[in-house]
Amino acid sequence: MCADQRKVTAMRMMLRASMDTEKANEAIRNGTLTKLIQESVEQIKPEAAYFTSDHGKRTAFLVFDMQDSSQMPVLSEPFFLHLGAEITYTPVMNMEDVQKGLSQLGR
């Protein structure tokens, strides 16, 4: 089966963006942090977005459906370029996904 014939299915992902403290401080001082986060959320359209500290750094957790892995550079670069962020992508499941997966065990 060639790549064009594959069934495309979105995968629920969690993007974790852990921001460099000094770069995030500067973005707060110059007023760009709020705009960057707003633009990223508008682009990603997460089903959930959480903001906290993680290991002493400002961190965003965004849960969204990734349509294709080629989205990763577009979604990551604003955090890399403007905030010196460390980015991770993790596949995640909601309760419905877990139940569906567990129902297939032992078949």
PDB file of C-alpha atoms in Angstrom:
ATOM      1  CA  MET A   1       0.000   0.000   0.000  1.00  0.00           C
ATOM      2  CA  CYS A   2       1.518   3.334  -0.968  1.00  0.00           C
ATOM      3  CA  ALA A   3       1.509   6.316   1.389  1.00  0.00           C
ATOM      4  CA  ASP A   4      -1.392   7.995  -0.428  1.00  0.00           C
ATOM      5  CA  GLN A   5      -3.627   4.964   0.147  1.00  0.00           C
ATOM      6  CA  ARG A   6      -3.114   4.732   3.910  1.00  0.00           C
ATOM      7  CA  LYS A   7      -6.065   5.463   6.128  1.00  0.00           C
ATOM      8  CA  VAL A   8      -5.287   8.682   7.995  1.00  0.00           C
ATOM      9  CA  THR A   9      -6.373   8.701  11.603  1.00  0.00           C
ATOM     10  CA  ALA A  10      -5.733  11.441  14.100  1.00  0.00           C
ATOM     11  CA  MET A  11      -3.881  10.516  17.261  1.00  0.00           C
ATOM     12  CA  ARG A  12      -4.555  12.260  20.542  1.00  0.00           C
ATOM     13  CA  MET A  13      -1.290  13.782  21.716  1.00  0.00           C
ATOM     14  CA  MET A  14      -0.117  15.776  24.680  1.00  0.00           C
ATOM     15  CA  LEU A  15       2.369  18.508  23.872  1.00  0.00           C
ATOM     16  CA  ARG A  16       4.461  19.546  26.867  1.00  0.00           C
ATOM     17  CA  ALA A  17       6.296  22.844  26.451  1.00  0.00           C
ATOM     18  CA  SER A  18       8.653  23.588  29.333  1.00  0.00           C
ATOM     19  CA  MET A  19       9.874  27.172  28.910  1.00  0.00           C
ATOM     20  CA  ASP A  20      13.314  28.569  29.628  1.00  0.00           C
ATOM     21  CA  THR A  21      12.856  30.851  32.647  1.00  0.00           C
ATOM     22  CA  GLU A  22      14.905  33.810  31.367  1.00  0.00           C
ATOM     23  CA  LYS A  23      13.334  33.761  27.892  1.00  0.00           C
ATOM     24  CA  ALA A  24       9.842  33.463  29.394  1.00  0.00           C
ATOM     25  CA  ASN A  25      10.623  36.321  31.822  1.00  0.00           C
ATOM     26  CA  GLU A  26      11.651  38.497  28.884  1.00  0.00           C
ATOM     27  CA  ALA A  27       8.494  37.517  26.957  1.00  0.00           C
ATOM     28  CA  ILE A  28       6.417  38.566  29.975  1.00  0.00           C
ATOM     29  CA  ARG A  29       8.302  41.869  30.274  1.00  0.00           C
ATOM     30  CA  ASN A  30       7.885  42.725  26.577  1.00  0.00           C
ATOM     31  CA  GLY A  31       4.282  41.493  26.433  1.00  0.00           C
ATOM     32  CA  THR A  32       4.756  38.670  23.921  1.00  0.00           C
ATOM     33  CA  LEU A  33       4.109  35.611  26.124  1.00  0.00           C
ATOM     34  CA  THR A  34       0.325  36.038  26.198  1.00  0.00           C
ATOM     35  CA  LYS A  35       0.202  36.577  22.428  1.00  0.00           C
ATOM     36  CA  LEU A  36       2.404  33.535  21.725  1.00  0.00           C
ATOM     37  CA  ILE A  37       0.264  31.298  23.935  1.00  0.00           C
ATOM     38  CA  GLN A  38      -2.963  32.625  22.388  1.00  0.00           C
ATOM     39  CA  GLU A  39      -1.688  32.075  18.845  1.00  0.00           C
ATOM     40  CA  SER A  40      -0.451  28.575  19.685  1.00  0.00           C
ATOM     41  CA  VAL A  41      -3.774  27.590  21.275  1.00  0.00           C
ATOM     42  CA  GLU A  42      -5.683  28.974  18.281  1.00  0.00           C
ATOM     43  CA  GLN A  43      -3.476  26.964  15.912  1.00  0.00           C
ATOM     44  CA  ILE A  44      -3.408  23.728  17.911  1.00  0.00           C
ATOM     45  CA  LYS A  45      -7.084  23.844  18.976  1.00  0.00           C
ATOM     46  CA  PRO A  46      -6.513  21.646  22.032  1.00  0.00           C
ATOM     47  CA  GLU A  47      -9.340  19.782  23.734  1.00  0.00           C
ATOM     48  CA  ALA A  48      -7.577  20.733  26.983  1.00  0.00           C
ATOM     49  CA  ALA A  49      -4.867  23.246  27.862  1.00  0.00           C
ATOM     50  CA  TYR A  50      -3.172  23.437  31.256  1.00  0.00           C
ATOM     51  CA  PHE A  51      -0.479  25.792  32.479  1.00  0.00           C
ATOM     52  CA  THR A  52       1.625  25.108  35.563  1.00  0.00           C
ATOM     53  CA  SER A  53       5.181  24.774  36.775  1.00  0.00           C
ATOM     54  CA  ASP A  54       7.005  21.510  36.152  1.00  0.00           C
ATOM     55  CA  HIS A  55      10.505  20.910  37.487  1.00  0.00           C
ATOM     56  CA  GLY A  56      10.689  24.625  38.322  1.00  0.00           C
ATOM     57  CA  LYS A  57       9.817  25.879  34.821  1.00  0.00           C
ATOM     58  CA  ARG A  58       6.686  27.428  33.350  1.00  0.00           C
ATOM     59  CA  THR A  59       5.045  24.610  31.452  1.00  0.00           C
ATOM     60  CA  ALA A  60       2.100  24.235  29.104  1.00  0.00           C
ATOM     61  CA  PHE A  61       0.311  20.920  28.581  1.00  0.00           C
ATOM     62  CA  LEU A  62      -1.875  20.883  25.459  1.00  0.00           C
ATOM     63  CA  VAL A  63      -3.968  17.829  24.544  1.00  0.00           C
ATOM     64  CA  PHE A  64      -5.042  17.745  20.902  1.00  0.00           C
ATOM     65  CA  ASP A  65      -5.624  15.500  17.904  1.00  0.00           C
ATOM     66  CA  MET A  66      -2.527  15.362  15.703  1.00  0.00           C
ATOM     67  CA  GLN A  67      -3.527  14.700  12.121  1.00  0.00           C
ATOM     68  CA  ASP A  68      -0.012  14.068  10.829  1.00  0.00           C
ATOM     69  CA  SER A  69       3.481  14.054  12.315  1.00  0.00           C
ATOM     70  CA  SER A  70       4.439  16.791   9.834  1.00  0.00           C
ATOM     71  CA  GLN A  71       2.574  19.190  12.159  1.00  0.00           C
ATOM     72  CA  MET A  72       5.310  18.863  14.783  1.00  0.00           C
ATOM     73  CA  PRO A  73       7.697  21.528  13.426  1.00  0.00           C
ATOM     74  CA  VAL A  74       4.926  24.078  12.910  1.00  0.00           C
ATOM     75  CA  LEU A  75       3.558  23.541  16.413  1.00  0.00           C
ATOM     76  CA  SER A  76       6.942  23.372  18.152  1.00  0.00           C
ATOM     77  CA  GLU A  77       8.962  26.164  16.554  1.00  0.00           C
ATOM     78  CA  PRO A  78       7.238  29.140  18.216  1.00  0.00           C
ATOM     79  CA  PHE A  79       8.019  27.608  21.627  1.00  0.00           C
ATOM     80  CA  PHE A  80      11.611  26.795  20.596  1.00  0.00           C
ATOM     81  CA  LEU A  81      12.339  30.136  18.938  1.00  0.00           C
ATOM     82  CA  HIS A  82      10.716  32.532  21.392  1.00  0.00           C
ATOM     83  CA  LEU A  83      10.871  30.682  24.693  1.00  0.00           C
ATOM     84  CA  GLY A  84      13.796  28.257  24.420  1.00  0.00           C
ATOM     85  CA  ALA A  85      11.317  25.555  25.408  1.00  0.00           C
ATOM     86  CA  GLU A  86      11.912  21.858  25.795  1.00  0.00           C
ATOM     87  CA  ILE A  87       9.132  20.100  23.861  1.00  0.00           C
ATOM     88  CA  THR A  88       7.807  16.575  24.207  1.00  0.00           C
ATOM     89  CA  TYR A  89       4.947  14.852  22.415  1.00  0.00           C
ATOM     90  CA  THR A  90       3.251  11.942  24.131  1.00  0.00           C
ATOM     91  CA  PRO A  91       0.383   9.843  22.768  1.00  0.00           C
ATOM     92  CA  VAL A  92      -2.452   9.887  25.331  1.00  0.00           C
ATOM     93  CA  MET A  93      -5.882   8.304  25.742  1.00  0.00           C
ATOM     94  CA  ASN A  94      -9.120   9.496  27.241  1.00  0.00           C
ATOM     95  CA  MET A  95     -11.410   7.135  29.168  1.00  0.00           C
ATOM     96  CA  GLU A  96     -13.240   6.083  25.999  1.00  0.00           C
ATOM     97  CA  ASP A  97      -9.925   5.153  24.345  1.00  0.00           C
ATOM     98  CA  VAL A  98      -8.825   3.119  27.379  1.00  0.00           C
ATOM     99  CA  GLN A  99     -12.120   1.265  27.500  1.00  0.00           C
ATOM    100  CA  LYS A 100     -11.948   0.511  23.777  1.00  0.00           C
ATOM    101  CA  GLY A 101      -8.378  -0.756  24.101  1.00  0.00           C
ATOM    102  CA  LEU A 102      -9.118  -2.884  27.161  1.00  0.00           C
ATOM    103  CA  SER A 103     -12.146  -4.417  25.483  1.00  0.00           C
ATOM    104  CA  GLN A 104      -9.807  -5.835  22.830  1.00  0.00           C
ATOM    105  CA  LEU A 105      -7.609  -7.699  25.332  1.00  0.00           C
ATOM    106  CA  GLY A 106      -7.921 -11.438  25.546  1.00  0.00           C
ATOM    107  CA  ARG A 107      -9.597 -11.839  22.196  1.00  0.00           C
TER     108      ARG A 107
END
